[in-house]
Short mmCIF file of C-alpha atoms and ligand atoms in Angstrom, two decimals:
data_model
loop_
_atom_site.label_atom_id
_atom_site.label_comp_id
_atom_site.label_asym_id
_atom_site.label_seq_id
_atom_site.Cartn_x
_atom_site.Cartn_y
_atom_site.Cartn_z
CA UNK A 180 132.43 90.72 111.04
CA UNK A 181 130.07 90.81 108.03
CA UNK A 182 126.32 91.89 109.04
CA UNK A 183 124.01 91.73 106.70
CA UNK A 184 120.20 92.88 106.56
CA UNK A 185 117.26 90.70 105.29
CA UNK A 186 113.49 90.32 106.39
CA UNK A 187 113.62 88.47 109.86
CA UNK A 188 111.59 85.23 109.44
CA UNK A 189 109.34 83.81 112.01
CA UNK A 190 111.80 81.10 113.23
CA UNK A 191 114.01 84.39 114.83
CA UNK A 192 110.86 85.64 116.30
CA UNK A 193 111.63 85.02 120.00
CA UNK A 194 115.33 86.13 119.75
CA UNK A 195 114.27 89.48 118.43
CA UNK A 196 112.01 89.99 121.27
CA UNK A 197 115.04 88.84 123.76
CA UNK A 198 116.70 91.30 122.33
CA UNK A 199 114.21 94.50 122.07
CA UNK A 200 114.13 93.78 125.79
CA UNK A 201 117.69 93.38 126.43
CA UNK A 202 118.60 96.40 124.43
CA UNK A 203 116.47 98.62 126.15
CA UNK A 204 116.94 97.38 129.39
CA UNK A 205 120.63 97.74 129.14
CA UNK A 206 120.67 101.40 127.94
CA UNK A 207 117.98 102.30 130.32
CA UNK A 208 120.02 100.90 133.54
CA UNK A 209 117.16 98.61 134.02
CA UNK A 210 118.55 96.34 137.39
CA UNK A 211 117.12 93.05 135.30
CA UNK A 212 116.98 94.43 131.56
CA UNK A 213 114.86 91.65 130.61
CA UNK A 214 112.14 93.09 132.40
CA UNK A 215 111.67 96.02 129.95
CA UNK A 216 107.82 96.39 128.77
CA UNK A 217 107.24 93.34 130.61
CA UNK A 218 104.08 91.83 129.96
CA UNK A 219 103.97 93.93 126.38
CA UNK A 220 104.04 92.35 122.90
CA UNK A 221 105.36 94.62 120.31
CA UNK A 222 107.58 93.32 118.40
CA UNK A 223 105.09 89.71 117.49
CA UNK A 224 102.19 91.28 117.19
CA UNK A 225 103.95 94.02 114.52
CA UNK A 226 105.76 90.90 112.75
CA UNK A 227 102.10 89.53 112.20
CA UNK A 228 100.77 92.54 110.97
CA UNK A 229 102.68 92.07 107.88
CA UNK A 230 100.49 94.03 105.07
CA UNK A 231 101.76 97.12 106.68
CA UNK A 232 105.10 96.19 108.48
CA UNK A 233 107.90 95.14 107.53
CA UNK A 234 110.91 93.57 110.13
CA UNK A 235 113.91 93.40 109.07
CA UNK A 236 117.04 91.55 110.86
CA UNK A 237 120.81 92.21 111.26
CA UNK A 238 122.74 89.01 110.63
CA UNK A 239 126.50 88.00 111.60
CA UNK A 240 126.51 84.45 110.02
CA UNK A 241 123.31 83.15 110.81
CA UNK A 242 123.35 84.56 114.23
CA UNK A 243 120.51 87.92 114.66
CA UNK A 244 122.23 90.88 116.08
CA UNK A 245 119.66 93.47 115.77
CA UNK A 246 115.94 94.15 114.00
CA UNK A 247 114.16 97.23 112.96
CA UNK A 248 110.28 97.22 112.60
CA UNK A 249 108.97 99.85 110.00
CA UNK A 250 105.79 100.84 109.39
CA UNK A 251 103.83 102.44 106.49
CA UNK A 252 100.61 104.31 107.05
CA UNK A 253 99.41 105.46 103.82
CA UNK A 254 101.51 108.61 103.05
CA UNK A 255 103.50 108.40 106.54
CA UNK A 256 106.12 105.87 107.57
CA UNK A 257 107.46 105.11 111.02
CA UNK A 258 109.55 103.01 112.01
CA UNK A 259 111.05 101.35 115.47
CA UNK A 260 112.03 99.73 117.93
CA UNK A 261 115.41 99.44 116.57
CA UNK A 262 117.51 97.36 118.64
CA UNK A 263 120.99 96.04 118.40
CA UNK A 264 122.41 93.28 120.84
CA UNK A 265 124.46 95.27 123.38
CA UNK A 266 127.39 93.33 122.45
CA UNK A 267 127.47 94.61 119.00
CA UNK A 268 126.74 98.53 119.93
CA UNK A 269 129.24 101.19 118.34
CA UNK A 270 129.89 98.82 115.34
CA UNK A 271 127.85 100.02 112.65
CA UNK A 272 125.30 98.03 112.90
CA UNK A 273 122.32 100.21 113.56
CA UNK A 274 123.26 101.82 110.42
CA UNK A 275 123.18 99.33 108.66
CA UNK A 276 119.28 98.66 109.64
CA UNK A 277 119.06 102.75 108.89
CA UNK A 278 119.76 101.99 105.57
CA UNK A 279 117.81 99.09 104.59
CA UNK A 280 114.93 101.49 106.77
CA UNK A 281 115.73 104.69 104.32
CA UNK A 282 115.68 101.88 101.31
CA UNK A 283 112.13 100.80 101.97
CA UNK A 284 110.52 103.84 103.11
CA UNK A 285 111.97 104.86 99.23
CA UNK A 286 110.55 101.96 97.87
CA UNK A 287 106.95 102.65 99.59
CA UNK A 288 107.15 106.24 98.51
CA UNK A 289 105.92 107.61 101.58
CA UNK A 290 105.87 112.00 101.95
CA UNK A 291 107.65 111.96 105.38
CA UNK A 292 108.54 109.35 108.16
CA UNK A 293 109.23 109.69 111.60
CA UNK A 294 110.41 108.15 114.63
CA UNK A 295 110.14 108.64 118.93
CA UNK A 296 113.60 108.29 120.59
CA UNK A 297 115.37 109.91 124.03
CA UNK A 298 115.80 113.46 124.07
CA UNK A 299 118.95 113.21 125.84
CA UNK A 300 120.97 110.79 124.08
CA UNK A 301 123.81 112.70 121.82
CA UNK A 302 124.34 109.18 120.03
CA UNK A 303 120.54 108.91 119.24
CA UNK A 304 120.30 112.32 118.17
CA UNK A 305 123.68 111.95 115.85
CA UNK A 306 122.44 108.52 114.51
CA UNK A 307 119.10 109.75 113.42
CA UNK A 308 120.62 112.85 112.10
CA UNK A 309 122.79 111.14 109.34
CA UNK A 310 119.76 109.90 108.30
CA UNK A 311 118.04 112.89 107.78
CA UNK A 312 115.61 113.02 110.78
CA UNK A 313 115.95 115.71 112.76
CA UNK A 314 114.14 116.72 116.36
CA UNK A 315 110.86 118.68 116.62
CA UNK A 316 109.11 118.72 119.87
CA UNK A 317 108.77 116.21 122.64
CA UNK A 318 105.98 113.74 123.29
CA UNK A 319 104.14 113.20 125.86
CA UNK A 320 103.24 109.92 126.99
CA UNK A 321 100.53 110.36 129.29
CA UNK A 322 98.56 108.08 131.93
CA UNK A 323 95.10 108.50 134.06
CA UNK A 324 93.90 106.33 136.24
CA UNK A 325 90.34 104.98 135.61
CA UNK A 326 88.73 104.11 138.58
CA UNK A 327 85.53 105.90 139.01
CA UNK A 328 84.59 106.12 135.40
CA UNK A 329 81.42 106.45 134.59
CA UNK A 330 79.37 105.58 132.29
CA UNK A 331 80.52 102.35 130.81
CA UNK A 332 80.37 102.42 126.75
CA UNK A 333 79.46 99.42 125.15
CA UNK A 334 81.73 97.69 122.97
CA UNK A 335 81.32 98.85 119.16
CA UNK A 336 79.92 97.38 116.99
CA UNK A 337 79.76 97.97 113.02
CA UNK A 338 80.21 96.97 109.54
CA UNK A 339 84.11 97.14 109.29
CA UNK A 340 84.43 98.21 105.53
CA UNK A 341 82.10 101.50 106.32
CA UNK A 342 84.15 102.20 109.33
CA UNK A 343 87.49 102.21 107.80
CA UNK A 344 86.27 104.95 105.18
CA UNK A 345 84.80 106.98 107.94
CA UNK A 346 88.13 106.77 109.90
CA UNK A 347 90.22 107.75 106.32
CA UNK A 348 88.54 110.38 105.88
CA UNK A 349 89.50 111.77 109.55
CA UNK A 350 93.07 111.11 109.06
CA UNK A 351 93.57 112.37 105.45
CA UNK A 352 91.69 115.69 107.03
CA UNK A 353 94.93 116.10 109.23
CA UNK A 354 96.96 114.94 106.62
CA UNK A 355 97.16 113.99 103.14
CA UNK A 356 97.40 110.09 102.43
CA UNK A 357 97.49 109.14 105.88
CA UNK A 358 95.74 105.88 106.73
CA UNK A 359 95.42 103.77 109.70
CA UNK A 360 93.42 100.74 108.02
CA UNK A 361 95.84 98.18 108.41
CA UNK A 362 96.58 99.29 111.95
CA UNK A 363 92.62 99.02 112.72
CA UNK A 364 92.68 95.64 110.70
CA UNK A 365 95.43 94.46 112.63
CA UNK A 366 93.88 95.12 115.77
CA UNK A 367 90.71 92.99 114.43
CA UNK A 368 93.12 90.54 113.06
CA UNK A 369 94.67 89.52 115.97
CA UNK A 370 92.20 90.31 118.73
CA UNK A 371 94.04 92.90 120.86
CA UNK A 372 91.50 95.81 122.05
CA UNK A 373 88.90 97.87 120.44
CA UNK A 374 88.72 100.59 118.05
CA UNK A 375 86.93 103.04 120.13
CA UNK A 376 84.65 106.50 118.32
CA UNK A 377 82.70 109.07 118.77
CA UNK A 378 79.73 109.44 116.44
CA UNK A 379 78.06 112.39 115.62
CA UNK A 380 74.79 112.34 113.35
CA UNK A 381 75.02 108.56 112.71
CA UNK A 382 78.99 109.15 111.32
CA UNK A 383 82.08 108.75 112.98
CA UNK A 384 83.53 112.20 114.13
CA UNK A 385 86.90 110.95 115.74
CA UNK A 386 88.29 107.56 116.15
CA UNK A 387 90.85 105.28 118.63
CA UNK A 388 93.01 102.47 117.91
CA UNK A 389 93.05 100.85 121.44
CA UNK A 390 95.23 97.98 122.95
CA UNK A 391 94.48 96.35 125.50
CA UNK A 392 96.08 94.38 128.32
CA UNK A 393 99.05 91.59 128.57
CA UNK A 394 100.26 90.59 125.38
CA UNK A 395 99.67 93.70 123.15
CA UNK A 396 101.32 96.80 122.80
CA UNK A 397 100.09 97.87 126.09
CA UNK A 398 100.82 95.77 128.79
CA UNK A 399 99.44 94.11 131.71
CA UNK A 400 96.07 96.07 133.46
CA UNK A 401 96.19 99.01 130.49
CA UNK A 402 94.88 100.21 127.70
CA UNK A 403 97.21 102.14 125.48
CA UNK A 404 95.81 104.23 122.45
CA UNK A 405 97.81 103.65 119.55
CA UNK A 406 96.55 106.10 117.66
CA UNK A 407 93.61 108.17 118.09
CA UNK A 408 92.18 111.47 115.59
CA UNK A 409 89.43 113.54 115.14
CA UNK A 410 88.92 116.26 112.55
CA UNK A 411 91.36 119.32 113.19
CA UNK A 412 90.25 121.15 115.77
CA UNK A 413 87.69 119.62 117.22
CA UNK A 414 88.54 119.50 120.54
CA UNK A 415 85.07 118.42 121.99
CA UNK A 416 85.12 115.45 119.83
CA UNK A 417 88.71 114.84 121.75
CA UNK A 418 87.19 114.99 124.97
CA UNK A 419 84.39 112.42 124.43
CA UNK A 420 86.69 110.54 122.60
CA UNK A 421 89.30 110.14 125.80
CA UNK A 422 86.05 109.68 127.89
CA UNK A 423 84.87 106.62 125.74
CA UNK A 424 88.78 104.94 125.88
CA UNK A 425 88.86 105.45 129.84
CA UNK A 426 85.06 103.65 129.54
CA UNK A 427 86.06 101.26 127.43
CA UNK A 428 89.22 100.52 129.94
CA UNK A 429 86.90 100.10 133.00
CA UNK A 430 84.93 97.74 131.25
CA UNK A 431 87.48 95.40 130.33
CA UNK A 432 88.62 95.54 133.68
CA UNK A 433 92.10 97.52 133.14
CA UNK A 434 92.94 100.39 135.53
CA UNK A 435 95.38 102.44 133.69
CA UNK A 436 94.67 104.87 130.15
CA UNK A 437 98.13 105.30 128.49
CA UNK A 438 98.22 108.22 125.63
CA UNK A 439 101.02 109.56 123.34
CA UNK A 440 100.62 113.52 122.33
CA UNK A 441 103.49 115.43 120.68
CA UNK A 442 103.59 118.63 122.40
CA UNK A 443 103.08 120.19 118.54
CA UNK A 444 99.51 119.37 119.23
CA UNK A 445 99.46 121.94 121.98
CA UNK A 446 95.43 121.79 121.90
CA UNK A 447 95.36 118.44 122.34
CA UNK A 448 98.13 118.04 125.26
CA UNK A 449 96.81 120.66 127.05
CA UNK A 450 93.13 119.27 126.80
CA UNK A 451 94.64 115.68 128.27
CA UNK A 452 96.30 117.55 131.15
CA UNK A 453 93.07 119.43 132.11
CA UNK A 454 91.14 115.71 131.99
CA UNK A 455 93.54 114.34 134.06
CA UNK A 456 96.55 112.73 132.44
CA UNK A 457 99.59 113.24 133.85
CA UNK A 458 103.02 113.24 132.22
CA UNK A 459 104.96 109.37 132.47
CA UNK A 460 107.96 110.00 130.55
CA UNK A 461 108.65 112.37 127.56
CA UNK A 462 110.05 111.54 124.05
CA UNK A 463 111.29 113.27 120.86
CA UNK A 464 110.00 113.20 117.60
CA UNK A 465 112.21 113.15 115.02
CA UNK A 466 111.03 113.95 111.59
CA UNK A 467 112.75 113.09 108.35
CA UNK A 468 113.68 116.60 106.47
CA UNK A 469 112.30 118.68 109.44
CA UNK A 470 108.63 118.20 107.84
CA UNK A 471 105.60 119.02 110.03
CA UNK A 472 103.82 115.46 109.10
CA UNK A 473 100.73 115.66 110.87
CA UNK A 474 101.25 117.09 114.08
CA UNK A 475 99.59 120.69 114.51
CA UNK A 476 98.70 123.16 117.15
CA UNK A 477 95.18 122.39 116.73
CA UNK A 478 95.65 118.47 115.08
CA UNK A 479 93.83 116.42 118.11
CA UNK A 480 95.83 113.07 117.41
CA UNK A 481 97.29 110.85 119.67
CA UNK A 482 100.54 109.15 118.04
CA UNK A 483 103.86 108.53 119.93
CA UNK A 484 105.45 106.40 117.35
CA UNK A 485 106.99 104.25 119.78
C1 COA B 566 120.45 102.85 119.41
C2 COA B 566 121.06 101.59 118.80
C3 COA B 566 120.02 100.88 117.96
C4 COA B 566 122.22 102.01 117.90
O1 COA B 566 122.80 100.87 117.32
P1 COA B 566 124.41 100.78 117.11
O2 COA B 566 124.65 99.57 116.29
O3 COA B 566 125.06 100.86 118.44
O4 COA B 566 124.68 102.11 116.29
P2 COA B 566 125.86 102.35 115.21
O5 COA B 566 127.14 101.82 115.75
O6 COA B 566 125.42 101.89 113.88
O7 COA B 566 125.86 103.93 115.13
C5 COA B 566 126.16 104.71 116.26
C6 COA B 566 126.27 106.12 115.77
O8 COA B 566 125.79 106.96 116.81
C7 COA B 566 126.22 108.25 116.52
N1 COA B 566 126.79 108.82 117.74
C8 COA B 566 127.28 108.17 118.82
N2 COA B 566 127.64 109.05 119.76
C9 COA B 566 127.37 110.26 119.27
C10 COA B 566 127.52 111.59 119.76
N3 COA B 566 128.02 111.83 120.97
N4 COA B 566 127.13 112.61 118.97
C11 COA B 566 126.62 112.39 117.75
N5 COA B 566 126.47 111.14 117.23
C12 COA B 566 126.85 110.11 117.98
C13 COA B 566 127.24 108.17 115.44
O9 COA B 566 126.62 108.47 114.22
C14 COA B 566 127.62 106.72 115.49
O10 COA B 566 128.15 106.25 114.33
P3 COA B 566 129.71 106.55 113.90
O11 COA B 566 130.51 106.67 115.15
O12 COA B 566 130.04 105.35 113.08
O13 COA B 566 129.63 107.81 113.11
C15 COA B 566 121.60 100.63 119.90
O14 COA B 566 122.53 101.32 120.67
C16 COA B 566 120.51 100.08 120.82
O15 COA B 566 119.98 99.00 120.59
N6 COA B 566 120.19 100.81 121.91
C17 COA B 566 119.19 100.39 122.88
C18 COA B 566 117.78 100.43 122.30
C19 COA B 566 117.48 101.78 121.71
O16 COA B 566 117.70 102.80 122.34
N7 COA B 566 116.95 101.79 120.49
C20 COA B 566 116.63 103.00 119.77
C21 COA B 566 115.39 103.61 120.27
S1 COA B 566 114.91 105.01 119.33
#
């Protein structure tokens, strides 16, 4: 067997899909693993958003086996969901995607990267591990309900050049380099939620990257914040912020607020469980050399890095 690793083209689309599903489905013990994030478009809608993603594919012959989906944000890199065909598990493949993953991130020159996997796999741990990403605490991915939400915030409108600098500036404030334009553009781009903010003064004092319903990253009736930040420690710009995104859910109709905090952001997790969210499922962050990135006690960002 001879895998090798090259950009997956648009043609292999749908099988990588069939397989992000499959994969996860399988290791999860899911009773029809096809049914995993149902409803949920991640791995399309990242292909698409190609200016700051890159997918690449395992090959045996011309056959895909596997694809990882890596992400730069500015000075940050991410990358996932990496996903093998369950037939090809425990052959090396996955590390072969590492590698290409380690190659690029090298290439982009990004400070750190990171990635969200199961605390309580020892063959997730060890994989990560050789790679030089190592656990920190565990995320937090959070849900609240929205009926009853009151009032409803219109949708926002702006001049998009003016509102990327404003939201630069908040995440460079929490760290260094770290920019979500493309992931704001991308949202634009392909029509799949809003970016949600607070303003304060006439500027923007925190921002949220918001998907929304069937056929984004969020699923059918919710809206999941991709990413959200305000300026460290300002907690009451968090709160309105949260209140705006469960607004913004009612009004398109979706009944469900999904949100991703590291438990490093103590001030922010604990401000989500006192509004209401309550804990779905947990993750770990793993960061490459055991850097901090950009979580903090008192960083108010929501960022699962699934
Ligand atoms: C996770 C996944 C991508 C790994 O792909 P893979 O091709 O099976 O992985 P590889 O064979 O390249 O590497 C497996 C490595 O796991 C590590 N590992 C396995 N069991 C381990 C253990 N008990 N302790 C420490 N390390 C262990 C080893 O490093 C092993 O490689 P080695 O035996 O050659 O040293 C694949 O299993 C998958 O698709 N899983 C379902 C979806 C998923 O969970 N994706 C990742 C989400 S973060």
């Amino acid at each position: 067997m001879t895998i090798n690793i090259r950009r997956l083209q648009e043609i292999d689309l749908e099988e990588a899909d069939h397989i992000f599903r499959l994969a996860f489905g399988t290791f999860l013990g899911l009773p029809d693993p096809m049914q995993f994030a149902a409803g949920a478009n991640i791995v399309g809608t990242r292909w698409r958003a190609n200016s700051h993603n890159v997918v690449l594919g395992a090959y045996d012959g011309v056959r895909l086996v596997g694809s990882n989906i890596i992400t730069r944000w500015g000075s940050f890199g991410m990358f996932g969901p990496l996903t093998v065909l369950p037939d090809y598990w425990d052959k090396g493949v996955g590390q072969l995607l590492m590698a290409s993953t380690i190659a690029k991130f090298a290439q982009w020159e990004v400070d750190t990267a990171g990635l969200f996997t199961f605390p309580h796999s020892t063959k997730h741990l060890g994989l990560y591990q050789k790679f030089d990403f190592w656990p920190q605490r565990l995320t937090a991915i959070m849900v609240k309900p929205v009926h009853a939400v009151s009032p409803h915030a219109p949708p926002l409108r702006g001049e998009g050049q003016n509102l990327l600098r404003q939201a630069k500036a908040i995440t460079d404030a929490n760290f260094p380099g770290l920019d979500l334009s493309e992931e704001i553009l991308a949202l634009w781009d392909q029509n799949m939620g809003e970016l949600v903010v607070v303003e304060e003064h006439g500027a923007i004092a925190a921002f949220a990257i918001c998907h929304a319903g069937s056929g984004t990253e969020a699923g059918p009736d919710k809206l999941l914040i991709k990413f959200a930040a305000t300026l460290p420690g300002r907690q009451e710009h968090f709160s309105k912020l949260l209140a705006a995104c469960e607004g913004a859910a009612a009004r398109l109709g979706l009944s469900t607020v999904a949100a991703g905090i590291n438990t490093t952001c103590s001030e922010a997790y604990q401000t989500a469980l006192g509004l209401g969210y309550r804990l779905q499922m947990t993750g770990v962050a793993m960061h490459r050399g055991n850097a901090a990135g950009y979580f903090a006690k008192n960083a108010f960002v929501i960022s699962d890095w699934r």
